[in-house]
Amino acid sequence: MNRTHAMSLLTLVASLLMGSAAEAQVKLTVLADQPGAVIHRNVYGQFAEHLGTGIYEGLWVGPESRVPNLRGWRIDVVKALKNLKVPLVRWPGGCFADEYHWREGIGPRQQRPVKVNTTWGGVAETNAVGTHEFFDLVEQVGAEAYVNGNLGTGSAQETAEWLEYMTAEGQSTLAELRRKNGRDKPFRVHYFAIGNEAWGCGGHMRPEYYVDLYRQFATFAKAPRGSRPVFIASGGHDERTDWTEALAKGLKGVPFGAISHHGYTLPTGKWDKKGSAVGFGEDQWISTLAHTLKIDDYIARNKAVLDQHDPKKQIGFFFDEWGSWYDPEPGTDPGFLVQRNTLRDALLAALHFNVFHAHADRVRMSNVAQMVNVLQAMIVTSKDKLALTPTYHAFEMYTPFQDATSLGLRLENNPAYSVGAVSMPSLSATAARGKDGRLWLGLVNSDPNKPQELLLDLAGAGAAVTSAKGRVLTAAAMDAENRIGETEQVRPQPYEAGLVNGKLLLKLPAKSVVVVALTR
């Protein structure tokens, strides 16, 4: 081969490669004229369980505490939660719900029985936080109340009487007892679950047995017209659909509005050795985020079952426990589920949001585990100090999607991100029209090494879009975190993208979450 021929061949190869690269330009097409389901604000729900310092110390310090509080609830934490626009709080569990007896948490606090929290750490449960205190919290935050009833060690009578105590308007003995304890008007119970994880800590039941128990409890679970909560049945977890099948078939004719479903993300996928919250390698970065995306399939499988039995989509599919679960922080009580929260958790949260939005027709609630100091917390506290975690910032950035209308989209030429045998799409996207009328995008670049660029095509929007403005969340290290008393390492920064050669080009940093509003 002569020199001229060789140079021509190299030129041809370079040309082909350039053409291939051009063809591989990542393109996001938003179908602005194809609105989907409304993204219910309760998709951004929270969860507060009697577990470790998730309630006591983290939220509740008592009225006599030197930590600034309003009727026992920390003022700084409540303020941070209000800024997050928390729409809903689930309480008192979790596994704790099936050993909680509501009568032990009413009346003068100094007279309430002290029990053992046998589920979480075997520590003393003072019952200082009970029904009245919980509703004071959600009213301070401005959130709806999701109360989880006790099926495991409770009774149908106990459930019926708790609902009467909370919701009765007349002069019944229980309504008068509520008034005696300081609350004249009924509490507003928006959601009420009958049991929790009946397949596990809630009783290790078969679906068919639980269906019979649910029917019994729900028959007597009553509230005044106009104040009746949405009743939630304990469903399955992860890829399981057998609980959804049994509930959809077996709960006709009794109050039943939604199925609870749970799914946690473990870096290793193994409960005996889950993986570390910090100091991890890229292998556990990708394994964590790739595992997160499995929830798309979990939800799709269960929706397919529901669609067979409920084509009108009246039954909600509530993913009311989700989040990262790592090995406990060294030196802490393993029963308190203390773990550190990093940039990885922020991306994990945003990936969940994008999947939930895609299934907004059924997923009308989700609850991250948990709100303060436990697992994938929004806030961590120590004495009178607090820090806002990267997960908190991801939630705050996504607030424009609450009650927004989801929009269809296509993400073309999405590059693969791979480490060893594990591979996943680099990019994740969601689009919606907010209540403010603006078009919003939520974008995640899971690749911790490589920035990505994508061209935006807005179909059916009318006028052309000229820029995107919002915020970006990223950091230098994969395990960057926000520590109490230190400068925040993970904090949203302004972000803006404009036209390049007449097209809107968004440049996404490596390992980042970007939320923007499109402007004309």
Coordinates of C-alpha atoms in Angstrom, one line a residue:
M1 CA 0.0 0.0 0.0
N2 CA 1.5 3.4 -1.0
R3 CA 1.5 6.5 1.2
T4 CA -1.2 8.2 -0.8
H5 CA -3.5 5.2 -0.6
A6 CA -2.9 4.9 3.2
M7 CA -3.7 8.6 3.8
S8 CA -6.9 8.3 1.8
L9 CA -7.9 5.3 3.8
L10 CA -7.3 7.1 7.1
T11 CA -9.3 10.1 5.8
L12 CA -12.2 7.8 4.9
V13 CA -12.1 6.1 8.3
A14 CA -12.0 9.5 10.1
S15 CA -14.9 10.6 8.1
L16 CA -16.9 7.6 8.9
L17 CA -16.1 7.9 12.6
M18 CA -17.2 11.6 12.5
G19 CA -20.4 10.7 10.8
S20 CA -21.0 8.0 13.3
A21 CA -20.4 10.4 16.2
A22 CA -22.8 12.9 14.7
E23 CA -25.5 10.2 14.3
A24 CA -25.0 9.2 17.9
Q25 CA -25.8 12.7 19.3
V26 CA -28.1 12.2 22.3
K27 CA -31.5 13.6 21.6
L28 CA -34.4 14.3 24.0
T29 CA -37.7 14.8 22.4
V30 CA -40.5 16.1 24.7
L31 CA -44.0 15.5 23.4
A32 CA -45.5 18.7 24.8
D33 CA -48.8 18.0 23.0
Q34 CA -49.2 14.5 24.6
P35 CA -50.0 15.1 28.2
G36 CA -50.2 12.0 30.5
A37 CA -51.3 11.5 34.1
V38 CA -50.9 14.1 36.8
I39 CA -47.8 13.5 39.0
H40 CA -49.5 13.4 42.4
R41 CA -47.7 15.6 44.9
N42 CA -47.7 12.6 47.3
V43 CA -45.2 10.9 45.2
Y44 CA -42.8 13.1 47.2
G45 CA -44.2 11.7 50.5
Q46 CA -42.1 11.2 53.7
F47 CA -42.0 8.5 56.3
A48 CA -41.4 8.9 60.1
E49 CA -41.2 5.7 62.2
H50 CA -40.5 5.1 65.8
L51 CA -37.0 3.9 65.0
G52 CA -33.6 5.1 66.4
T53 CA -33.6 8.9 66.5
G54 CA -36.0 9.2 63.5
I55 CA -38.6 10.7 65.8
Y56 CA -37.2 11.1 69.3
E57 CA -34.2 13.6 69.2
G58 CA -34.4 14.0 65.5
L59 CA -37.9 15.6 65.4
W60 CA -39.3 15.5 68.9
V61 CA -37.4 17.0 71.8
G62 CA -40.3 17.7 74.1
P63 CA -41.7 21.1 75.2
E64 CA -39.2 21.4 78.1
S65 CA -36.1 21.0 75.8
R66 CA -33.5 23.7 75.4
V67 CA -33.6 22.9 71.7
P68 CA -35.9 25.5 70.2
N69 CA -39.3 23.8 69.7
L70 CA -42.9 24.4 69.2
R71 CA -45.0 22.1 71.4
G72 CA -42.1 19.6 71.4
W73 CA -41.3 19.6 67.7
R74 CA -37.9 21.0 66.6
I75 CA -38.5 24.4 65.0
D76 CA -35.4 24.1 62.7
V77 CA -36.4 20.6 61.4
V78 CA -40.0 21.7 60.8
K79 CA -38.8 24.8 58.9
A80 CA -36.6 22.7 56.7
L81 CA -39.5 20.3 56.0
K82 CA -41.8 23.1 55.1
N83 CA -39.2 24.4 52.6
L84 CA -39.2 20.9 51.1
K85 CA -43.0 21.2 50.6
V86 CA -43.5 17.8 52.2
P87 CA -47.0 16.8 51.0
L88 CA -47.5 13.7 53.2
V89 CA -46.1 11.9 56.3
R90 CA -46.5 8.2 57.0
W91 CA -46.6 7.2 60.7
P92 CA -45.9 5.3 63.1
G93 CA -44.3 2.6 60.9
G94 CA -43.2 0.5 59.2
C95 CA -42.6 -2.6 61.2
F96 CA -43.3 -0.7 64.4
A97 CA -46.9 -0.1 63.3
D98 CA -47.8 -3.7 64.0
E99 CA -46.8 -3.5 67.6
Y100 CA -48.2 0.0 68.2
H101 CA -51.3 0.4 70.4
W102 CA -52.8 3.8 70.0
R103 CA -54.4 4.1 73.5
E104 CA -50.9 4.0 75.0
G105 CA -50.1 7.3 73.2
I106 CA -52.9 9.5 74.4
G107 CA -53.5 11.4 77.6
P108 CA -50.9 13.1 79.9
R109 CA -47.5 12.1 78.6
Q110 CA -46.1 11.4 82.1
Q111 CA -48.8 8.8 82.6
R112 CA -48.3 6.9 79.3
P113 CA -46.8 3.4 79.6
V114 CA -43.1 2.9 78.7
K115 CA -42.8 -0.1 76.4
V116 CA -39.9 -1.9 74.7
N117 CA -39.4 -1.3 71.0
T118 CA -38.8 -4.9 70.1
T119 CA -38.5 -4.2 66.4
W120 CA -35.8 -1.5 66.5
G121 CA -33.0 -1.9 69.0
G122 CA -34.9 -3.1 72.0
V123 CA -34.9 0.5 73.5
A124 CA -37.5 2.1 75.6
E125 CA -40.6 3.5 73.8
T126 CA -42.0 6.3 76.0
N127 CA -45.1 6.9 73.9
A128 CA -44.4 10.6 74.2
V129 CA -45.3 10.9 70.6
G130 CA -48.8 9.6 70.0
T131 CA -51.8 10.5 67.9
H132 CA -52.2 14.2 69.0
E133 CA -48.5 14.9 68.7
F134 CA -48.3 13.4 65.2
F135 CA -51.2 15.4 63.9
D136 CA -49.6 18.5 65.4
L137 CA -46.5 17.7 63.4
V138 CA -48.2 17.3 60.1
E139 CA -50.2 20.5 60.7
Q140 CA -47.1 22.4 61.5
V141 CA -45.4 21.1 58.3
G142 CA -48.6 21.6 56.2
A143 CA -48.7 17.9 55.1
E144 CA -51.4 15.3 54.8
A145 CA -51.6 12.4 57.4
Y146 CA -51.0 8.8 56.5
V147 CA -51.6 6.6 59.5
N148 CA -50.6 2.9 59.4
G149 CA -52.8 0.7 61.5
N150 CA -51.9 -2.3 63.6
L151 CA -52.9 -5.6 62.1
G152 CA -50.1 -7.8 63.4
T153 CA -50.8 -7.5 67.2
G154 CA -54.0 -5.4 67.0
S155 CA -57.6 -6.2 66.4
A156 CA -60.5 -5.1 64.2
Q157 CA -62.0 -3.4 67.3
E158 CA -58.8 -1.5 68.1
T159 CA -58.6 -0.2 64.5
A160 CA -62.3 0.8 64.5
E161 CA -62.0 2.6 67.8
W162 CA -58.8 4.5 66.7
L163 CA -60.5 5.7 63.6
E164 CA -63.5 6.8 65.6
Y165 CA -61.3 8.6 68.1
M166 CA -59.6 10.5 65.3
T167 CA -62.6 11.3 63.1
A168 CA -65.8 11.3 65.1
E169 CA -67.7 14.6 65.0
G170 CA -70.5 13.8 67.5
Q171 CA -70.8 13.2 71.2
S172 CA -69.5 9.6 71.3
T173 CA -67.4 8.5 74.3
L174 CA -64.3 8.3 72.1
A175 CA -65.0 11.8 70.6
E176 CA -65.3 13.2 74.1
L177 CA -62.1 11.5 75.1
R178 CA -60.3 13.2 72.2
R179 CA -61.7 16.5 73.4
K180 CA -60.6 15.8 76.9
N181 CA -57.1 15.2 75.6
G182 CA -57.1 18.6 73.9
R183 CA -58.5 18.3 70.4
D184 CA -62.1 19.5 69.8
K185 CA -62.3 19.1 66.0
P186 CA -61.7 15.7 64.4
F187 CA -58.3 15.0 62.9
R188 CA -58.1 14.7 59.2
V189 CA -56.9 11.2 58.3
H190 CA -56.2 11.2 54.6
Y191 CA -54.8 7.7 54.3
F192 CA -55.1 4.6 56.6
A193 CA -53.2 1.4 56.0
I194 CA -54.3 -1.9 57.5
G195 CA -51.1 -3.6 58.4
N196 CA -47.6 -3.3 57.0
E197 CA -45.4 -5.9 55.2
A198 CA -47.8 -8.7 56.1
W199 CA -45.5 -11.0 54.2
G200 CA -42.7 -10.3 56.7
C201 CA -42.5 -8.3 60.0
G202 CA -46.2 -7.7 59.9
G203 CA -47.0 -11.4 60.5
H204 CA -45.3 -13.6 57.9
M205 CA -48.7 -14.2 56.2
R206 CA -49.8 -15.8 53.0
P207 CA -51.6 -13.3 50.6
E208 CA -54.8 -15.3 50.9
Y209 CA -54.8 -15.2 54.7
Y210 CA -54.1 -11.5 54.7
V211 CA -56.9 -10.8 52.3
D212 CA -59.4 -12.4 54.8
L213 CA -58.0 -10.4 57.7
Y214 CA -58.1 -7.2 55.7
R215 CA -61.7 -7.8 54.7
Q216 CA -62.6 -8.3 58.4
F217 CA -60.7 -5.1 59.6
A218 CA -62.0 -3.0 56.7
T219 CA -65.6 -3.9 57.4
F220 CA -65.4 -2.2 60.7
A221 CA -63.0 0.6 59.8
K222 CA -65.4 3.5 59.5
A223 CA -65.4 7.3 59.5
P224 CA -67.9 10.0 58.9
R225 CA -68.9 10.7 55.3
G226 CA -66.6 13.3 53.8
S227 CA -63.8 12.3 56.2
R228 CA -63.2 8.8 55.1
P229 CA -59.5 8.0 54.4
V230 CA -58.2 6.1 51.5
F231 CA -57.7 2.6 52.8
I232 CA -54.4 0.9 51.8
A233 CA -53.7 -2.8 51.8
S234 CA -50.3 -4.3 52.5
G235 CA -48.8 -5.5 49.3
G236 CA -45.6 -7.2 48.1
H237 CA -42.1 -6.1 47.5
D238 CA -39.5 -5.9 44.7
E239 CA -40.6 -8.0 41.6
R240 CA -43.3 -9.9 43.4
T241 CA -46.8 -9.7 41.9
D242 CA -48.6 -12.4 43.8
W243 CA -49.8 -10.0 46.5
T244 CA -51.1 -7.6 43.9
E245 CA -53.0 -10.4 42.2
A246 CA -54.5 -11.6 45.5
L247 CA -55.5 -8.2 46.7
A248 CA -57.0 -7.0 43.4
K249 CA -59.1 -10.2 43.2
G250 CA -60.0 -10.6 46.8
L251 CA -60.8 -7.2 48.2
K252 CA -63.8 -6.3 46.1
G253 CA -66.8 -5.1 48.1
V254 CA -64.8 -3.6 51.0
P255 CA -63.1 -0.2 51.4
F256 CA -59.9 -0.5 49.4
G257 CA -58.1 2.3 47.5
A258 CA -54.5 1.3 47.1
I259 CA -51.8 -1.3 47.4
S260 CA -48.6 -0.7 49.4
H261 CA -45.4 -1.9 47.8
H262 CA -41.8 -1.8 49.0
G263 CA -38.4 -1.9 47.4
Y264 CA -35.0 -0.9 48.8
T265 CA -31.7 -0.5 47.0
L266 CA -28.7 -2.4 48.3
P267 CA -25.3 -2.0 46.5
T268 CA -24.5 -5.7 46.7
G269 CA -28.1 -7.0 46.6
K270 CA -27.3 -9.0 49.8
W271 CA -28.9 -8.3 53.1
D272 CA -26.1 -9.8 55.2
K273 CA -23.5 -7.5 53.6
K274 CA -25.2 -4.6 51.9
G275 CA -22.3 -2.3 51.1
S276 CA -20.9 0.9 52.6
A277 CA -22.5 4.3 52.5
V278 CA -19.1 6.0 52.0
G279 CA -15.7 5.1 50.7
F280 CA -17.1 2.8 48.0
G281 CA -15.6 2.2 44.6
E282 CA -17.1 2.8 41.2
D283 CA -18.3 -0.9 41.2
Q284 CA -20.7 -0.1 44.0
W285 CA -21.7 3.3 42.5
I286 CA -23.0 1.6 39.4
S287 CA -24.4 -1.5 41.1
T288 CA -26.5 0.8 43.4
L289 CA -27.8 3.0 40.5
A290 CA -28.4 0.1 38.2
H291 CA -30.4 -1.7 40.9
T292 CA -32.5 1.4 41.4
L293 CA -33.7 1.3 37.8
K294 CA -35.1 -2.2 38.4
I295 CA -38.1 -0.6 40.0
D296 CA -39.4 0.4 36.6
D297 CA -39.8 -3.3 35.8
Y298 CA -41.3 -4.0 39.3
I299 CA -43.9 -1.4 38.8
A300 CA -44.7 -2.4 35.2
R301 CA -45.3 -6.0 36.3
N302 CA -47.7 -5.0 39.0
K303 CA -49.5 -2.5 36.9
A304 CA -50.1 -5.2 34.3
V305 CA -51.8 -7.3 37.0
L306 CA -53.8 -4.4 38.2
D307 CA -54.9 -3.5 34.6
Q308 CA -56.5 -7.0 34.3
H309 CA -58.6 -6.5 37.3
D310 CA -59.0 -2.7 37.5
P311 CA -59.0 -1.3 33.9
K312 CA -60.4 2.0 35.2
K313 CA -57.3 2.5 37.3
Q314 CA -59.2 3.2 40.5
I315 CA -56.7 1.3 42.6
G316 CA -53.4 3.1 43.4
F317 CA -50.1 1.5 43.5
F318 CA -48.3 3.2 46.4
F319 CA -44.5 2.7 46.7
D320 CA -44.6 3.7 50.3
E321 CA -41.1 2.5 51.3
W322 CA -38.1 3.0 49.1
G323 CA -34.5 4.2 49.3
S324 CA -30.9 3.1 49.9
W325 CA -30.0 0.7 52.6
Y326 CA -26.4 0.3 53.5
D327 CA -24.4 -1.4 56.3
P328 CA -25.0 0.6 59.5
E329 CA -22.5 3.4 60.3
P330 CA -19.7 1.9 62.4
G331 CA -20.1 2.6 66.1
T332 CA -23.8 3.1 66.0
D333 CA -26.6 0.8 67.2
P334 CA -27.4 -1.5 64.2
G335 CA -31.1 -1.4 65.2
F336 CA -31.1 2.4 64.6
L337 CA -30.3 2.1 60.8
V338 CA -27.9 5.1 60.8
Q339 CA -26.1 5.6 57.5
R340 CA -24.4 8.5 55.8
N341 CA -25.9 10.2 52.8
T342 CA -23.9 11.2 49.7
L343 CA -24.2 12.4 46.2
R344 CA -24.9 8.8 45.2
D345 CA -28.1 9.0 47.2
A346 CA -29.2 12.2 45.5
L347 CA -28.9 10.5 42.1
L348 CA -30.7 7.4 43.4
A349 CA -33.6 9.6 44.6
A350 CA -33.8 11.5 41.2
L351 CA -33.8 8.2 39.3
H352 CA -36.7 7.0 41.5
F353 CA -38.6 10.2 40.8
N354 CA -38.2 9.8 37.0
V355 CA -39.5 6.3 37.2
F356 CA -42.5 7.2 39.4
H357 CA -43.4 10.0 37.0
A358 CA -43.5 7.5 34.1
H359 CA -46.0 5.4 36.0
A360 CA -48.0 8.3 37.4
D361 CA -51.3 6.7 36.4
R362 CA -50.9 4.2 39.2
V363 CA -48.1 5.5 41.4
R364 CA -49.9 8.2 43.2
M365 CA -47.9 8.0 46.4
S366 CA -44.4 7.1 47.5
N367 CA -42.6 7.5 50.8
V368 CA -38.8 7.6 51.1
A369 CA -37.3 5.8 54.1
Q370 CA -36.9 7.9 56.1
M371 CA -37.4 11.6 56.9
V372 CA -34.8 12.3 59.6
N373 CA -31.7 10.4 60.8
V374 CA -32.8 6.9 59.5
L375 CA -31.7 5.3 56.3
Q376 CA -31.9 7.7 53.3
A377 CA -32.7 10.7 55.4
M378 CA -33.5 14.2 54.3
I379 CA -32.1 15.7 57.5
V380 CA -29.5 14.5 60.0
T381 CA -29.4 16.0 63.5
S382 CA -27.1 16.1 66.5
K383 CA -28.2 17.9 69.6
D384 CA -29.3 21.3 68.5
K385 CA -27.6 21.2 65.0
L386 CA -28.7 19.8 61.7
A387 CA -27.5 19.2 58.2
L388 CA -29.4 18.9 54.9
T389 CA -28.4 15.9 53.0
P390 CA -27.8 15.5 49.2
T391 CA -31.1 13.6 49.1
Y392 CA -32.9 16.7 50.7
H393 CA -31.6 18.8 47.9
A394 CA -32.7 16.4 45.2
F395 CA -36.2 16.4 46.7
E396 CA -36.2 20.2 46.9
M397 CA -35.1 20.6 43.3
Y398 CA -38.0 18.3 42.1
T399 CA -40.7 20.2 43.9
P400 CA -42.0 21.8 40.6
F401 CA -43.1 18.3 39.6
Q402 CA -45.7 18.1 42.5
D403 CA -49.1 17.9 40.8
A404 CA -47.5 18.7 37.4
T405 CA -48.9 16.9 34.3
S406 CA -46.5 14.3 32.9
L407 CA -45.4 14.5 29.3
G408 CA -44.3 11.8 26.9
L409 CA -40.7 11.8 25.8
R410 CA -38.1 9.9 23.8
L411 CA -34.5 9.7 24.7
E412 CA -32.5 8.6 21.6
N413 CA -28.9 7.4 21.4
N414 CA -28.6 7.2 25.2
P415 CA -25.0 6.0 25.8
A416 CA -24.4 3.0 28.0
Y417 CA -22.4 3.5 31.2
S418 CA -20.6 0.3 32.1
V419 CA -18.2 -1.0 34.8
G420 CA -17.2 -4.7 34.4
A421 CA -20.3 -6.8 33.7
V422 CA -22.7 -4.1 35.0
S423 CA -24.2 -1.7 32.5
M424 CA -26.9 0.9 32.6
P425 CA -28.1 3.9 30.5
S426 CA -26.1 7.0 31.3
L427 CA -29.0 9.3 31.2
S428 CA -32.5 9.4 32.7
A429 CA -35.1 12.0 31.9
T430 CA -38.6 13.2 32.9
A431 CA -40.7 16.0 31.6
A432 CA -43.9 17.7 32.8
R433 CA -46.0 20.8 32.6
G434 CA -46.0 22.4 36.1
K435 CA -48.9 24.0 37.8
D436 CA -47.2 27.3 36.9
G437 CA -47.7 26.5 33.2
R438 CA -44.0 26.1 32.5
L439 CA -42.3 23.0 31.0
W440 CA -39.9 21.3 33.4
L441 CA -37.2 18.7 32.8
G442 CA -35.6 16.5 35.4
L443 CA -32.3 14.9 34.1
V444 CA -29.8 12.5 35.7
N445 CA -26.3 11.7 34.3
S446 CA -25.3 8.5 36.2
D447 CA -21.8 8.4 34.6
P448 CA -19.4 9.6 37.3
N449 CA -16.6 10.2 34.8
K450 CA -18.1 11.6 31.6
P451 CA -20.2 14.7 31.0
Q452 CA -23.0 14.3 28.5
E453 CA -24.7 16.5 26.0
L454 CA -28.2 16.2 24.7
L455 CA -30.1 18.2 22.1
L456 CA -33.7 19.1 23.0
D457 CA -36.5 18.8 20.5
L458 CA -39.9 20.1 21.8
A459 CA -42.7 18.6 19.7
G460 CA -46.1 20.3 19.7
A461 CA -45.2 23.2 22.0
G462 CA -46.0 26.0 19.6
A463 CA -43.3 28.6 20.0
A464 CA -39.7 27.6 20.0
V465 CA -37.7 27.2 23.2
T466 CA -34.6 29.3 23.5
S467 CA -33.1 28.5 26.9
A468 CA -33.3 26.3 29.9
K469 CA -32.8 27.7 33.4
G470 CA -32.6 25.9 36.7
R471 CA -30.1 24.2 39.0
V472 CA -27.6 21.4 39.0
L473 CA -26.5 19.1 41.8
T474 CA -23.1 17.5 41.7
A475 CA -19.7 17.3 43.5
A476 CA -16.2 16.3 43.0
A477 CA -16.4 13.0 44.8
M478 CA -18.9 10.2 44.4
D479 CA -19.3 10.0 48.1
A480 CA -19.4 13.7 48.8
E481 CA -21.7 14.5 51.7
N482 CA -22.9 17.3 54.0
R483 CA -21.7 17.0 57.6
I484 CA -23.1 18.9 60.6
G485 CA -21.0 21.9 61.3
E486 CA -19.1 21.8 58.0
T487 CA -19.5 23.6 54.7
E488 CA -21.9 21.8 52.4
Q489 CA -20.1 19.8 49.8
V490 CA -23.3 18.9 47.8
R491 CA -25.5 21.9 47.2
P492 CA -27.6 23.0 44.1
Q493 CA -25.9 25.6 41.9
P494 CA -27.4 27.8 39.1
Y495 CA -27.6 26.1 35.7
E496 CA -28.4 27.6 32.3
A497 CA -28.4 26.2 28.7
G498 CA -28.9 28.1 25.5
L499 CA -29.0 27.7 21.7
V500 CA -26.1 26.2 19.8
N501 CA -26.5 26.4 16.0
G502 CA -30.1 27.2 16.5
K503 CA -30.8 24.2 18.8
L504 CA -31.1 23.9 22.6
L505 CA -28.1 22.0 23.9
L506 CA -28.0 20.9 27.5
K507 CA -24.6 19.9 28.9
L508 CA -24.8 17.6 31.9
P509 CA -21.8 17.3 34.2
A510 CA -20.7 13.9 35.3
K511 CA -22.6 12.4 38.2
S512 CA -25.2 15.1 38.3
V513 CA -28.9 15.9 38.7
V514 CA -30.3 18.8 36.7
V515 CA -33.8 20.4 37.0
V516 CA -34.7 23.2 34.5
A517 CA -37.6 25.2 33.3
L518 CA -37.8 25.8 29.5
T519 CA -38.2 29.4 28.4
R520 CA -39.0 30.9 25.0

